[in-house]
């Protein structure tokens, strides 16, 4: 029968029966009319009395999706009880009422936000499956889908959309290797070469440790065990977006212990004083950089934390200025009055968007 072919439809009918009983109940004819009106309004075919009787049996058995479905069958069958008085159906006096895994009105208002985020990656089978599951589980209406146009995620995208999907697929593959502690190898091109036809690829063999999303690009942080150092790669620069698991001399997958490597290379401290993903050398020096924003830039920067080390120095409402400090690693100062973009490319990239409305007040070694 159709009710067995699609258990989600039966669950929807059970939900409606519970609504009917909670509103005060009524005769079986009233119940059937209520359920059919709601179901047909959502595009489902009406049912007959026998189907409602099956649904009532399912309700009292407790064997359907609800908040307490994890309990054993012996307890499930005692949770939800209804009674009849003459031909009138109501909840029994000492019964629980099913709590369905549903969204209230305020929670549903977050769905356009959720769809806006997920639809950036709907080309991925797993993301499409999540969207389909949301549709089935939370009874997403066409109006809700239409309301997703009320929220937009505006960001640069790769010129070829299928490339971005492939990059994300590769990110997921890398995360799998990280979780399994598997060494990987791949061919990589230097990011500074604009002409792809001129790229020279070299082979890299690393222990993958982290994937970072920074300024619209995905970066792989790993450890080159042979060279005894932490390395970074922009994932879209990996040749053919393809990586392979590495094998040892005995033709076995080469593995590593992630926690031991994290501790040995102090990975938790490596990016502590870095704005993004820059791989600073040991000779780089920690500085406290004092930055002043003014006018529109001050208003823009006021609610933002650009880095965990950020501290507010002063805010001058009349002068329309905001002054903060950041504790960052900088290249060694070889020449006096070296410009900031020569000592911290990522800091220069951050401040460049504010043009004449930002200035570095001072840089002090700490």
Coordinates of C-alpha atoms in Angstrom, one line a residue:
X1 CA 0.0 0.0 0.0
X2 CA 1.1 3.6 -0.5
X3 CA 1.4 4.2 3.3
X4 CA 4.2 1.6 3.4
X5 CA 5.8 2.9 0.2
X6 CA 6.5 6.2 1.7
X7 CA 6.8 6.2 5.5
X8 CA 7.3 10.0 5.5
X9 CA 3.7 10.5 4.3
X10 CA 2.4 8.3 7.1
X11 CA 4.5 10.3 9.6
X12 CA 2.9 13.4 8.3
X13 CA -0.6 11.9 8.8
X14 CA 0.4 10.8 12.4
X15 CA 1.6 14.4 13.0
X16 CA -1.8 15.7 11.8
X17 CA -3.7 13.2 13.9
X18 CA -1.8 14.5 17.0
X19 CA -2.7 18.0 16.1
X20 CA -6.3 17.0 15.8
X21 CA -6.3 15.3 19.2
X22 CA -4.4 18.2 20.8
X23 CA -7.0 20.7 19.5
X24 CA -9.7 18.8 21.4
X25 CA -10.4 15.8 19.1
X26 CA -13.7 14.8 17.5
X27 CA -15.2 11.9 15.7
X28 CA -13.3 9.6 13.3
X29 CA -15.1 11.4 10.5
X30 CA -13.8 14.7 11.8
X31 CA -10.3 13.3 12.1
X32 CA -10.4 12.0 8.5
X33 CA -11.7 15.3 7.2
X34 CA -9.0 17.2 9.1
X35 CA -6.1 15.0 7.9
X36 CA -7.3 14.9 4.2
X37 CA -7.8 18.7 4.1
X38 CA -4.2 19.2 5.3
X39 CA -2.7 16.5 3.1
X40 CA -4.4 17.6 -0.1
X41 CA -3.4 21.2 0.5
X42 CA 0.2 19.9 0.4
X43 CA -0.3 17.9 -2.8
X44 CA -1.0 14.4 -1.3
X45 CA -3.9 12.2 -2.2
X46 CA -6.7 11.8 0.3
X47 CA -7.0 8.6 2.3
X48 CA -9.8 6.4 3.7
X49 CA -10.8 5.3 7.2
X50 CA -8.7 2.1 7.0
X51 CA -5.5 4.1 6.5
X52 CA -6.4 6.4 9.5
X53 CA -6.9 3.2 11.6
X54 CA -3.4 2.0 10.6
X55 CA -2.0 5.4 11.5
X56 CA -3.7 5.2 14.9
X57 CA -2.1 1.8 15.5
X58 CA 1.3 3.2 14.6
X59 CA 0.8 6.1 16.9
X60 CA 0.0 3.9 19.9
X61 CA 2.9 1.6 19.1
X62 CA 5.3 4.5 19.3
X63 CA 7.3 3.2 16.3
X64 CA 7.6 6.3 14.3
X65 CA 10.0 9.3 14.3
X66 CA 9.7 11.4 17.5
X67 CA 11.9 12.7 20.3
X68 CA 11.8 9.4 22.3
X69 CA 12.0 6.9 19.5
X70 CA 15.3 5.6 21.1
X71 CA 13.5 3.9 23.9
X72 CA 12.9 0.1 23.7
X73 CA 9.6 -1.2 22.2
X74 CA 8.3 -2.2 25.6
X75 CA 8.3 1.4 26.6
X76 CA 7.4 2.9 23.3
X77 CA 4.0 1.2 23.3
X78 CA 3.1 2.9 26.6
X79 CA 3.9 6.5 25.7
X80 CA 1.1 7.8 23.5
X81 CA -2.5 6.8 24.3
X82 CA -5.8 8.1 23.1
X83 CA -9.3 7.3 24.3
X84 CA -12.8 7.1 22.7
X85 CA -16.0 8.2 24.4
X86 CA -18.8 7.0 22.2
X87 CA -17.5 8.1 18.8
X88 CA -15.4 10.9 20.1
X89 CA -11.5 10.6 20.0
X90 CA -9.3 12.6 22.5
X91 CA -6.0 12.1 24.2
X92 CA -6.1 9.9 27.3
X93 CA -5.7 11.7 30.6
X94 CA -2.3 10.3 31.5
X95 CA -0.5 10.2 28.2
X96 CA 2.5 11.8 26.6
X97 CA 2.1 13.7 23.4
X98 CA 4.7 13.1 20.7
X99 CA 7.4 15.7 20.2
X100 CA 8.3 15.7 16.6
X101 CA 11.7 16.9 15.3
X102 CA 10.3 20.0 13.8
X103 CA 11.1 23.7 13.6
X104 CA 9.1 26.4 15.2
X105 CA 8.2 29.6 13.4
X106 CA 11.4 31.5 14.5
X107 CA 13.6 28.6 13.6
X108 CA 12.0 28.4 10.1
X109 CA 13.0 32.0 9.6
X110 CA 16.6 30.8 9.6
X111 CA 16.0 28.5 6.6
X112 CA 16.7 31.1 3.9
X113 CA 20.1 31.8 5.6
X114 CA 20.8 28.0 5.6
X115 CA 19.8 27.5 2.0
X116 CA 21.9 30.5 0.9
X117 CA 25.0 29.0 2.6
X118 CA 24.4 25.4 1.3
X119 CA 23.4 26.3 -2.2
X120 CA 26.9 27.5 -2.9
X121 CA 27.9 23.9 -2.8
X122 CA 24.8 22.1 -4.1
X123 CA 26.9 20.5 -6.9
X124 CA 28.3 18.2 -4.2
X125 CA 26.2 15.0 -3.8
X126 CA 26.4 15.1 0.0
X127 CA 25.2 18.7 0.1
X128 CA 22.3 18.0 -2.3
X129 CA 21.4 15.0 -0.1
X130 CA 21.3 17.3 2.9
X131 CA 19.0 19.7 1.1
X132 CA 16.7 16.9 0.1
X133 CA 16.7 15.6 3.7
X134 CA 15.7 19.0 4.9
X135 CA 12.9 19.1 2.4
X136 CA 11.5 15.8 3.6
X137 CA 12.1 16.1 7.3
X138 CA 10.9 19.7 7.9
X139 CA 8.2 19.9 5.2
X140 CA 9.8 22.7 3.3
X141 CA 7.1 24.6 1.4
X142 CA 7.6 26.3 -2.0
X143 CA 7.2 29.6 -0.3
X144 CA 10.2 28.8 2.0
X145 CA 12.3 28.0 -1.1
X146 CA 11.3 31.2 -2.7
X147 CA 12.2 33.2 0.5
X148 CA 15.7 31.9 0.1
X149 CA 16.2 34.7 -2.4
X150 CA 15.9 37.1 0.5
X151 CA 19.4 36.1 1.6
X152 CA 22.4 36.2 -0.7
X153 CA 26.0 35.0 -0.2
X154 CA 28.1 37.4 -2.3
X155 CA 31.7 36.3 -2.9
X156 CA 34.2 35.8 -5.7
X157 CA 33.8 32.5 -7.4
X158 CA 36.1 30.6 -9.7
X159 CA 35.7 31.4 -13.4
X160 CA 34.8 27.8 -14.1
X161 CA 32.2 26.6 -11.6
X162 CA 33.0 22.9 -12.0
X163 CA 36.6 23.7 -10.9
X164 CA 35.3 25.1 -7.6
X165 CA 33.2 21.9 -7.0
X166 CA 36.3 19.8 -7.8
X167 CA 38.4 21.9 -5.3
X168 CA 35.8 21.2 -2.6
X169 CA 35.7 17.5 -3.5
X170 CA 39.5 17.5 -3.1
X171 CA 39.2 19.3 0.2
X172 CA 36.9 16.5 1.4
X173 CA 39.3 13.9 0.2
X174 CA 42.2 15.6 2.0
X175 CA 40.2 15.7 5.3
X176 CA 39.7 11.9 4.9
X177 CA 43.4 11.4 4.7
X178 CA 43.9 13.7 7.7
X179 CA 41.4 11.7 9.7
X180 CA 43.1 8.4 8.7
X181 CA 46.6 9.7 9.3
X182 CA 47.7 8.9 5.7
X183 CA 50.7 10.5 4.0
X184 CA 49.9 12.0 0.6
X185 CA 51.8 13.1 -2.5
X186 CA 50.9 15.4 -5.4
X187 CA 52.3 17.7 -8.1
X188 CA 52.2 21.4 -7.2
X189 CA 52.8 24.7 -9.1
X190 CA 54.1 27.9 -7.6
X191 CA 51.2 30.4 -7.1
X192 CA 53.1 33.3 -8.5
X193 CA 53.0 32.1 -12.1
X194 CA 49.9 33.6 -13.8
X195 CA 50.4 31.7 -17.1
X196 CA 49.2 28.2 -16.4
X197 CA 51.0 27.0 -19.6
X198 CA 54.3 28.0 -18.1
X199 CA 53.7 26.2 -14.8
X200 CA 56.5 23.9 -13.6
X201 CA 55.2 21.3 -11.2
X202 CA 57.2 19.6 -8.5
X203 CA 56.2 16.6 -6.5
X204 CA 55.5 17.0 -2.8
X205 CA 55.1 14.4 -0.1
X206 CA 53.6 15.5 3.2
X207 CA 51.6 14.6 6.2
X208 CA 48.4 16.6 5.8
X209 CA 47.4 18.4 9.0
X210 CA 44.8 21.1 8.3
X211 CA 42.7 22.7 5.6
X212 CA 42.0 26.4 5.9
X213 CA 39.6 28.7 4.1
X214 CA 41.0 32.2 3.8
X215 CA 40.0 35.0 1.5
X216 CA 38.0 32.7 -0.8
X217 CA 40.8 30.1 -1.2
X218 CA 41.4 26.7 0.4
X219 CA 44.8 26.0 1.8
X220 CA 46.4 22.8 2.9
X221 CA 48.8 22.9 5.8
X222 CA 51.0 19.9 6.1
X223 CA 54.4 18.8 7.4
X224 CA 57.3 17.8 5.1
X225 CA 58.9 15.2 7.3
X226 CA 62.0 14.9 5.2
X227 CA 62.7 18.7 5.3
X228 CA 61.5 18.9 8.9
X229 CA 59.1 21.9 8.4
X230 CA 55.5 23.1 8.1
X231 CA 54.4 23.8 4.6
X232 CA 51.4 25.5 3.0
X233 CA 49.7 24.9 -0.4
X234 CA 46.9 26.6 -2.2
X235 CA 44.7 23.6 -3.1
X236 CA 43.6 24.9 -6.5
X237 CA 47.2 24.9 -7.6
X238 CA 47.6 21.2 -7.2
X239 CA 48.0 19.6 -10.7
X240 CA 44.8 18.2 -12.1
X241 CA 43.3 18.7 -8.6
X242 CA 44.6 15.2 -7.8
X243 CA 46.4 13.8 -4.8
X244 CA 47.5 10.2 -4.1
X245 CA 48.1 8.3 -1.0
X246 CA 51.8 7.7 -0.3
X247 CA 53.3 4.3 0.0
X248 CA 56.4 3.2 1.8
X249 CA 59.2 0.9 0.5
X250 CA 57.2 -2.2 1.4
X251 CA 54.3 -1.0 -0.8
X252 CA 52.1 -0.2 2.2
X253 CA 50.2 3.0 2.8
X254 CA 52.5 5.3 4.8
X255 CA 50.8 6.7 7.9
X256 CA 51.6 9.2 10.6
X257 CA 50.4 10.0 14.1
X258 CA 48.8 13.4 13.8
X259 CA 48.8 14.3 17.5
X260 CA 52.5 13.6 17.8
X261 CA 53.3 15.7 14.8
X262 CA 51.1 18.5 16.1
X263 CA 53.0 18.5 19.4
X264 CA 56.4 18.2 17.8
X265 CA 55.9 21.1 15.4
X266 CA 53.8 23.2 17.8
X267 CA 51.1 23.5 15.1
X268 CA 48.7 25.1 17.6
X269 CA 51.2 28.0 17.9
X270 CA 52.3 28.2 14.2
X271 CA 49.5 30.6 13.1
X272 CA 48.9 32.3 16.5
X273 CA 50.5 35.6 15.3
X274 CA 49.5 35.3 11.6
X275 CA 46.6 37.1 9.9
X276 CA 45.9 34.4 7.4
X277 CA 48.0 31.5 6.2
X278 CA 51.4 33.0 5.7
X279 CA 54.2 30.5 6.6
X280 CA 56.5 32.7 8.6
X281 CA 60.2 31.8 8.9
X282 CA 61.8 31.4 12.3
X283 CA 63.7 34.6 11.8
X284 CA 60.6 36.7 11.6
X285 CA 59.9 38.9 14.6
X286 CA 56.8 39.4 16.7
X287 CA 55.6 43.0 16.7
X288 CA 52.7 45.0 18.2
X289 CA 51.3 47.0 15.3
X290 CA 49.2 50.0 16.1
X291 CA 46.6 50.9 13.5
X292 CA 44.3 53.9 13.2
X293 CA 41.1 53.8 11.1
X294 CA 39.2 57.0 10.4
X295 CA 35.8 58.1 8.9
X296 CA 34.0 55.2 7.2
X297 CA 36.8 52.8 7.8
X298 CA 36.5 53.3 11.6
X299 CA 32.8 52.6 11.4
X300 CA 33.5 49.5 9.3
X301 CA 36.3 48.2 11.6
X302 CA 34.5 48.9 15.0
X303 CA 32.5 45.7 15.3
X304 CA 35.1 43.4 13.7
X305 CA 37.9 41.4 15.2
X306 CA 40.6 40.9 12.5
X307 CA 42.8 38.8 14.7
X308 CA 42.5 37.1 18.2
X309 CA 45.3 39.4 19.5
X310 CA 43.3 42.6 18.6
X311 CA 43.0 45.2 21.4
X312 CA 41.2 48.5 21.4
X313 CA 43.5 51.5 22.1
X314 CA 41.1 54.3 21.8
X315 CA 37.9 55.4 20.0
X316 CA 37.5 59.2 19.4
X317 CA 33.9 59.9 18.4
X318 CA 34.6 63.5 17.5
X319 CA 37.6 62.8 15.4
X320 CA 35.9 59.7 13.9
X321 CA 38.9 57.5 14.6
X322 CA 39.4 54.0 15.9
X323 CA 42.8 52.8 17.0
X324 CA 43.7 49.1 17.6
X325 CA 46.8 46.9 18.1
X326 CA 47.5 43.6 16.5
X327 CA 50.4 41.3 17.6
X328 CA 51.8 39.9 14.4
X329 CA 55.0 38.3 13.0
X330 CA 56.8 40.6 10.6
X331 CA 59.8 40.1 8.3
X332 CA 63.0 41.3 9.8
X333 CA 63.7 45.0 9.3
X334 CA 66.8 45.2 7.2
X335 CA 66.3 48.8 6.1
X336 CA 64.9 51.6 8.3
X337 CA 61.4 52.8 7.5
X338 CA 60.6 49.6 5.6
X339 CA 57.1 49.8 4.3
X340 CA 54.5 47.5 5.8
X341 CA 53.8 45.6 2.6
X342 CA 57.4 44.6 2.6
X343 CA 57.2 43.2 6.1
X344 CA 53.7 41.6 6.2
X345 CA 51.9 41.0 2.9
X346 CA 48.7 39.8 4.6
X347 CA 48.5 42.9 6.8
X348 CA 49.1 45.1 3.6
X349 CA 46.3 43.1 1.9
X350 CA 43.9 43.7 4.8
X351 CA 44.6 47.4 5.1
X352 CA 44.7 48.1 1.4
X353 CA 40.9 48.1 1.1
X354 CA 40.7 51.1 3.4
X355 CA 43.0 53.3 1.2
X356 CA 43.6 56.7 2.7
X357 CA 41.3 56.0 5.7
X358 CA 43.9 53.9 7.5
X359 CA 47.4 54.3 8.7
X360 CA 49.9 52.4 10.8
X361 CA 50.8 54.5 13.8
X362 CA 53.8 52.4 14.9
X363 CA 55.3 48.9 15.0
X364 CA 57.0 47.8 18.2
X365 CA 59.0 44.6 18.7
X366 CA 57.6 42.6 21.7

